[in-house]
Short mmCIF file of N, CA, C and O in Angstrom, two decimals:
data_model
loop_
_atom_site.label_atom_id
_atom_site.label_comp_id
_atom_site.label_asym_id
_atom_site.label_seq_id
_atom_site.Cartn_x
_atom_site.Cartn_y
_atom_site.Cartn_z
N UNK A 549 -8.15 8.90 -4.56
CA UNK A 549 -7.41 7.95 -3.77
C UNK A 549 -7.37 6.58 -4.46
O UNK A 549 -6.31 5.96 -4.34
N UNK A 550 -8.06 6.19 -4.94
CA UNK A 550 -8.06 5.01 -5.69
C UNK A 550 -7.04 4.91 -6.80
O UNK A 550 -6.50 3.86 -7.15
N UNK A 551 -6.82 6.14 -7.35
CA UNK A 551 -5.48 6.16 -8.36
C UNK A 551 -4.17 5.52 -7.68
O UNK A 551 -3.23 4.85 -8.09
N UNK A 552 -4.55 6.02 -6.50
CA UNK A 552 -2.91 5.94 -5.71
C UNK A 552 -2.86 4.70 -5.90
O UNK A 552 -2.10 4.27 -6.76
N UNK A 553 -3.90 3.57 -4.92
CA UNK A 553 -4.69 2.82 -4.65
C UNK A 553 -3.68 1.37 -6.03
O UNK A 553 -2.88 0.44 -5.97
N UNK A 554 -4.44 2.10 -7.00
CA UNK A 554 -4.70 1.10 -8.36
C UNK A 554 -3.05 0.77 -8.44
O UNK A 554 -2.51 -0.28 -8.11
N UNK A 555 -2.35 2.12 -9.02
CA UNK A 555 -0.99 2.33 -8.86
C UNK A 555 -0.39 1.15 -8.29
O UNK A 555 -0.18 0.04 -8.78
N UNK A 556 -0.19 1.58 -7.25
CA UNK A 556 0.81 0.82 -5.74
C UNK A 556 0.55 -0.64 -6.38
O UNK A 556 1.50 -1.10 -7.00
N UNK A 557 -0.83 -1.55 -6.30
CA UNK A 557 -1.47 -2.48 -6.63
C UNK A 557 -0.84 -2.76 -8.62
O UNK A 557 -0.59 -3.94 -8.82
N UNK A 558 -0.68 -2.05 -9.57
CA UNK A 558 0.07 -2.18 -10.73
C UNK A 558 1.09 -2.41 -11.06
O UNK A 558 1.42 -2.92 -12.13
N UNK A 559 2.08 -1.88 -9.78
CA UNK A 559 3.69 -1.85 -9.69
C UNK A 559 3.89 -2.69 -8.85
O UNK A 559 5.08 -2.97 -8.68
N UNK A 560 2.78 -3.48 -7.90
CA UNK A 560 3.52 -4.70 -7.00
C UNK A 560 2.97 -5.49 -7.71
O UNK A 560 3.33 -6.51 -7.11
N UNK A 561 2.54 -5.76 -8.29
CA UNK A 561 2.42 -6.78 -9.40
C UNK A 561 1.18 -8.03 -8.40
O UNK A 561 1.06 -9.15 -8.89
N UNK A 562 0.59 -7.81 -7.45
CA UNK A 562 0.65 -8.68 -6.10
C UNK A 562 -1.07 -9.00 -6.51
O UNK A 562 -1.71 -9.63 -5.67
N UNK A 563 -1.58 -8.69 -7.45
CA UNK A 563 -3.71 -8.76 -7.67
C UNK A 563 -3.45 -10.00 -7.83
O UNK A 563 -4.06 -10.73 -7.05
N UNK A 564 -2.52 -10.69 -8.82
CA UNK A 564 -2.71 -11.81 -9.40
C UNK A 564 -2.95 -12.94 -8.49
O UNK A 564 -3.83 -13.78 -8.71
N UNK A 565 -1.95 -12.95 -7.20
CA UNK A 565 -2.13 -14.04 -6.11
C UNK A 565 -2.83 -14.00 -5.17
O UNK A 565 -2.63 -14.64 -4.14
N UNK A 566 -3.95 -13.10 -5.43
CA UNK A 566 -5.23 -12.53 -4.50
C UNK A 566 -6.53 -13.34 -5.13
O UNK A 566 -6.78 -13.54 -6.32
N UNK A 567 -7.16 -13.67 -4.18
CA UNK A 567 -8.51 -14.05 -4.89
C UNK A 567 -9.50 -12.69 -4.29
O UNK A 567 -8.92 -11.91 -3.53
N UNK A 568 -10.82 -12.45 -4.60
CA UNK A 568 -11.48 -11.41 -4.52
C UNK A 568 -11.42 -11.06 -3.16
O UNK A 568 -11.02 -9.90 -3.29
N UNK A 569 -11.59 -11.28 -1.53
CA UNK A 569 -11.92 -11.40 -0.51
C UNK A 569 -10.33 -10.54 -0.46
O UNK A 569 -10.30 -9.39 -0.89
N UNK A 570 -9.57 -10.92 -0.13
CA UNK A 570 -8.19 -10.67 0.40
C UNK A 570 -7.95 -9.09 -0.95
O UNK A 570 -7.69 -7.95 -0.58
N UNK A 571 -8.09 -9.43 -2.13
CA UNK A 571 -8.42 -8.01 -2.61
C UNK A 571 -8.76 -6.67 -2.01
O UNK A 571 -8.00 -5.73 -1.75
N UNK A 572 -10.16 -6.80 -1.83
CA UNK A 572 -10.89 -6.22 -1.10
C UNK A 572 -10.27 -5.53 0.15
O UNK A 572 -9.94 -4.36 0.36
N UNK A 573 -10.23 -6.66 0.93
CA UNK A 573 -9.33 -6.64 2.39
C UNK A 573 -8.29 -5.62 2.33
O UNK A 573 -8.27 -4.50 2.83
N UNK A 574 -7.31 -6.35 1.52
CA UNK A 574 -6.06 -5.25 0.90
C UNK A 574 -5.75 -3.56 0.83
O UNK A 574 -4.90 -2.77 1.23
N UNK A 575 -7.13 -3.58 -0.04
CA UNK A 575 -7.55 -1.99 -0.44
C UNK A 575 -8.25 -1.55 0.29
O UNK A 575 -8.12 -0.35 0.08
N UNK A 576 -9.04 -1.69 1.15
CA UNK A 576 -9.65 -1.09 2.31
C UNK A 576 -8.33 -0.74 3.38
O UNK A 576 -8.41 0.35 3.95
N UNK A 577 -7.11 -1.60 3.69
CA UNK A 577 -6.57 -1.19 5.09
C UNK A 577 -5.37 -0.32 3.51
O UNK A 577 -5.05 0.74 4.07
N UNK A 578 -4.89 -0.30 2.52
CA UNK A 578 -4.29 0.70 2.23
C UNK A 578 -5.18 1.86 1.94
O UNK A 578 -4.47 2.78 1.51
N UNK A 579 -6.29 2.16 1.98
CA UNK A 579 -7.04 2.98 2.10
C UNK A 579 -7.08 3.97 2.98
O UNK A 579 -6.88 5.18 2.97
N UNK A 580 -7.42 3.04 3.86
CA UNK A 580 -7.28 4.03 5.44
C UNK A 580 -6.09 4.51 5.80
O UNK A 580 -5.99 5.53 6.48
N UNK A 581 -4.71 3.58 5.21
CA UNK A 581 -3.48 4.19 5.38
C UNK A 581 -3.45 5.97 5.33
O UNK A 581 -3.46 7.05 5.93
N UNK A 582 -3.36 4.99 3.66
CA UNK A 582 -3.98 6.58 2.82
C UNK A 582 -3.87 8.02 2.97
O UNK A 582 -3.15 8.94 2.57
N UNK A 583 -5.70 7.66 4.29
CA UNK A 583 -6.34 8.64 4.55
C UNK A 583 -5.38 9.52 5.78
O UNK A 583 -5.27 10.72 6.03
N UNK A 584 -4.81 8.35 6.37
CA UNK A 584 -3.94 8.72 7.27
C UNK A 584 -2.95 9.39 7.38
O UNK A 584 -2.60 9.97 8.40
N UNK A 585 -2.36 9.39 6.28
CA UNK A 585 -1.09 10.12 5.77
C UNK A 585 -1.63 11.39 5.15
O UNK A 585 -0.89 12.37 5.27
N UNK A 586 -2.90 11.58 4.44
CA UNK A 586 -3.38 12.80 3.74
C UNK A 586 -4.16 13.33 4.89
O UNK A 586 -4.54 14.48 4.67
N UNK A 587 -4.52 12.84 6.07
CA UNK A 587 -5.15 13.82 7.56
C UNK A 587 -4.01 14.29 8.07
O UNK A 587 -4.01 15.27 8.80
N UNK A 588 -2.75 13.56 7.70
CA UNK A 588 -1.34 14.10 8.57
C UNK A 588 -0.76 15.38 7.63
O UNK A 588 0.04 16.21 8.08
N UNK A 589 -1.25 15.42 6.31
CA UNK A 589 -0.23 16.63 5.71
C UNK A 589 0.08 16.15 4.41
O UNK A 589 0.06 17.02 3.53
N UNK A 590 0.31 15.25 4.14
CA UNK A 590 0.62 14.66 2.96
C UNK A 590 -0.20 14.65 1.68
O UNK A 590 -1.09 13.81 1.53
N UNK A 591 0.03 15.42 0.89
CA UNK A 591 -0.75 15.82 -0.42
C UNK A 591 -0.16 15.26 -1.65
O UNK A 591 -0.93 15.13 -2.61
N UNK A 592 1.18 14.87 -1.81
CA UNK A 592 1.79 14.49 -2.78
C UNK A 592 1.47 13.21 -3.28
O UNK A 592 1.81 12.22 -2.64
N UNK A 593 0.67 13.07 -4.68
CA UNK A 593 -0.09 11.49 -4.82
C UNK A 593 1.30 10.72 -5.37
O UNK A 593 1.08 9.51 -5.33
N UNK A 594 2.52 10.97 -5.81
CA UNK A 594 3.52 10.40 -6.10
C UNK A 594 3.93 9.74 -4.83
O UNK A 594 4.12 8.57 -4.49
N UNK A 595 4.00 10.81 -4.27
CA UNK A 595 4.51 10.15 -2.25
C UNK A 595 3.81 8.99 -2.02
O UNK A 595 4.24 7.83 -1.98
N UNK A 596 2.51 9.49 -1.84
CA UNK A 596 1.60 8.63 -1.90
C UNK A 596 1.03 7.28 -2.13
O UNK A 596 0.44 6.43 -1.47
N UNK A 597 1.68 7.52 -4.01
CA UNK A 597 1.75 6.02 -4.04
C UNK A 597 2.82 4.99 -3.42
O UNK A 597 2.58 3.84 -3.04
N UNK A 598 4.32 5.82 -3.39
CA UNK A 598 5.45 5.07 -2.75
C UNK A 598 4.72 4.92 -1.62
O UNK A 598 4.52 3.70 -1.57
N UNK A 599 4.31 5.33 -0.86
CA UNK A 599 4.07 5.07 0.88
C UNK A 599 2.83 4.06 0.58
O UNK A 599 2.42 3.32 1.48
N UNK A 600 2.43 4.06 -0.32
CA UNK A 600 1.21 2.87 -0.14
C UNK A 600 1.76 1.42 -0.76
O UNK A 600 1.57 0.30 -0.29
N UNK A 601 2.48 1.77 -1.95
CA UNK A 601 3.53 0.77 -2.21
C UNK A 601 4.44 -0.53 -1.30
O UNK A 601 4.49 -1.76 -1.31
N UNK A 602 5.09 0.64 -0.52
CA UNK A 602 5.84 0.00 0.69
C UNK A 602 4.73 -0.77 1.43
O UNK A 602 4.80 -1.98 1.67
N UNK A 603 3.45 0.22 1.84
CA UNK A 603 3.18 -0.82 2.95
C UNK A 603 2.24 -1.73 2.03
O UNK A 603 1.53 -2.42 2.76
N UNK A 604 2.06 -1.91 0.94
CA UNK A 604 1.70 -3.05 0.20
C UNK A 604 2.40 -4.25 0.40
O UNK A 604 2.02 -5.41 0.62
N UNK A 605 3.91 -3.53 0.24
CA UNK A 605 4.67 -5.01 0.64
C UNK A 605 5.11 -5.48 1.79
O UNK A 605 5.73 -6.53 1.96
N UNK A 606 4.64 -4.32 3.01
CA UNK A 606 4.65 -5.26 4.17
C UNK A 606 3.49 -5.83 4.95
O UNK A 606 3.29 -6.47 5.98
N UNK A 607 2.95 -5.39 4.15
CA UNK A 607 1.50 -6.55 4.23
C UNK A 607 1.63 -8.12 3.50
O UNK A 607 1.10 -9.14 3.93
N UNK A 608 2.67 -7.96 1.98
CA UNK A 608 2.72 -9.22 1.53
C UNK A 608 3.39 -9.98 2.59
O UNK A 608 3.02 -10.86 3.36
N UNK A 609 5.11 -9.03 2.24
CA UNK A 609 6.00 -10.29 3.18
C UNK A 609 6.21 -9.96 4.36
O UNK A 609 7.30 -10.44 4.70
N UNK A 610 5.70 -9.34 5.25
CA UNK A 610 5.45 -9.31 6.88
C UNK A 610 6.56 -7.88 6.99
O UNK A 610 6.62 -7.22 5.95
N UNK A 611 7.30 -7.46 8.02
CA UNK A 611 7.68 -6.04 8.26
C UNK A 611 9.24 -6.65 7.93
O UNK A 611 9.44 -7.84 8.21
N UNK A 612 9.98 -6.10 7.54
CA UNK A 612 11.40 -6.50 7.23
C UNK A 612 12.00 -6.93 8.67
O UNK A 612 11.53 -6.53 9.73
N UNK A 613 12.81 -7.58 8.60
CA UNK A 613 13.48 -8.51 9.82
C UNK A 613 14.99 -7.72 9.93
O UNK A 613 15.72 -7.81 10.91
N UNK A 614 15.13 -7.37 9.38
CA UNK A 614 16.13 -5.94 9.99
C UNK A 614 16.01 -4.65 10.80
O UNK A 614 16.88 -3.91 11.25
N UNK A 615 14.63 -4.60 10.84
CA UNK A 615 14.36 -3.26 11.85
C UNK A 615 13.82 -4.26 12.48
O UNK A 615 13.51 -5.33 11.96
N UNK A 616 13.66 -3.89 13.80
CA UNK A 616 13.44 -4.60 15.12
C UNK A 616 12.13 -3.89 15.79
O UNK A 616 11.22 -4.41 16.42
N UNK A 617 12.37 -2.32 15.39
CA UNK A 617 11.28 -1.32 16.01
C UNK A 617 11.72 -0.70 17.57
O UNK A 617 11.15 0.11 18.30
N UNK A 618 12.84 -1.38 17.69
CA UNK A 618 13.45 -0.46 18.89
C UNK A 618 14.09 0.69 18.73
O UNK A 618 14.50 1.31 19.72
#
């Protein structure tokens, strides 16, 4: 899991504007994502990284303002 992990974190380019604490923080709740998606069925670490990817970046810039969630 940490491959996925490292990945997602390599291609958002996003460590650099982290200091250690919020790092940390970061990779622990995409972690549990993760785990969440691989307790649901999901085995594909390519998937994987896209789905950890995405929610990498809606952790940076908040949930897109085009879906509403209704």
């Amino acid at each position: 899991m940490s491959e996925i992990i490292d990945r997602a974190f390599k291609t958002y380019e996003l460590t650099r504007a982290m200091d250690t604490a919020q790092l940390a923080q970061t990779r622990e709740k995409i972690g549990r994502y993760i785990d969440k998606l691989v307790s649901a069925g999901q085995k594909d670490p390519q998937q994987l990284t896209e789905f950890a990817r995405a929610y990498l970046k809606e952790l940076d810039q908040g949930p897109d303002p085009r879906f509403t969630g209704c």
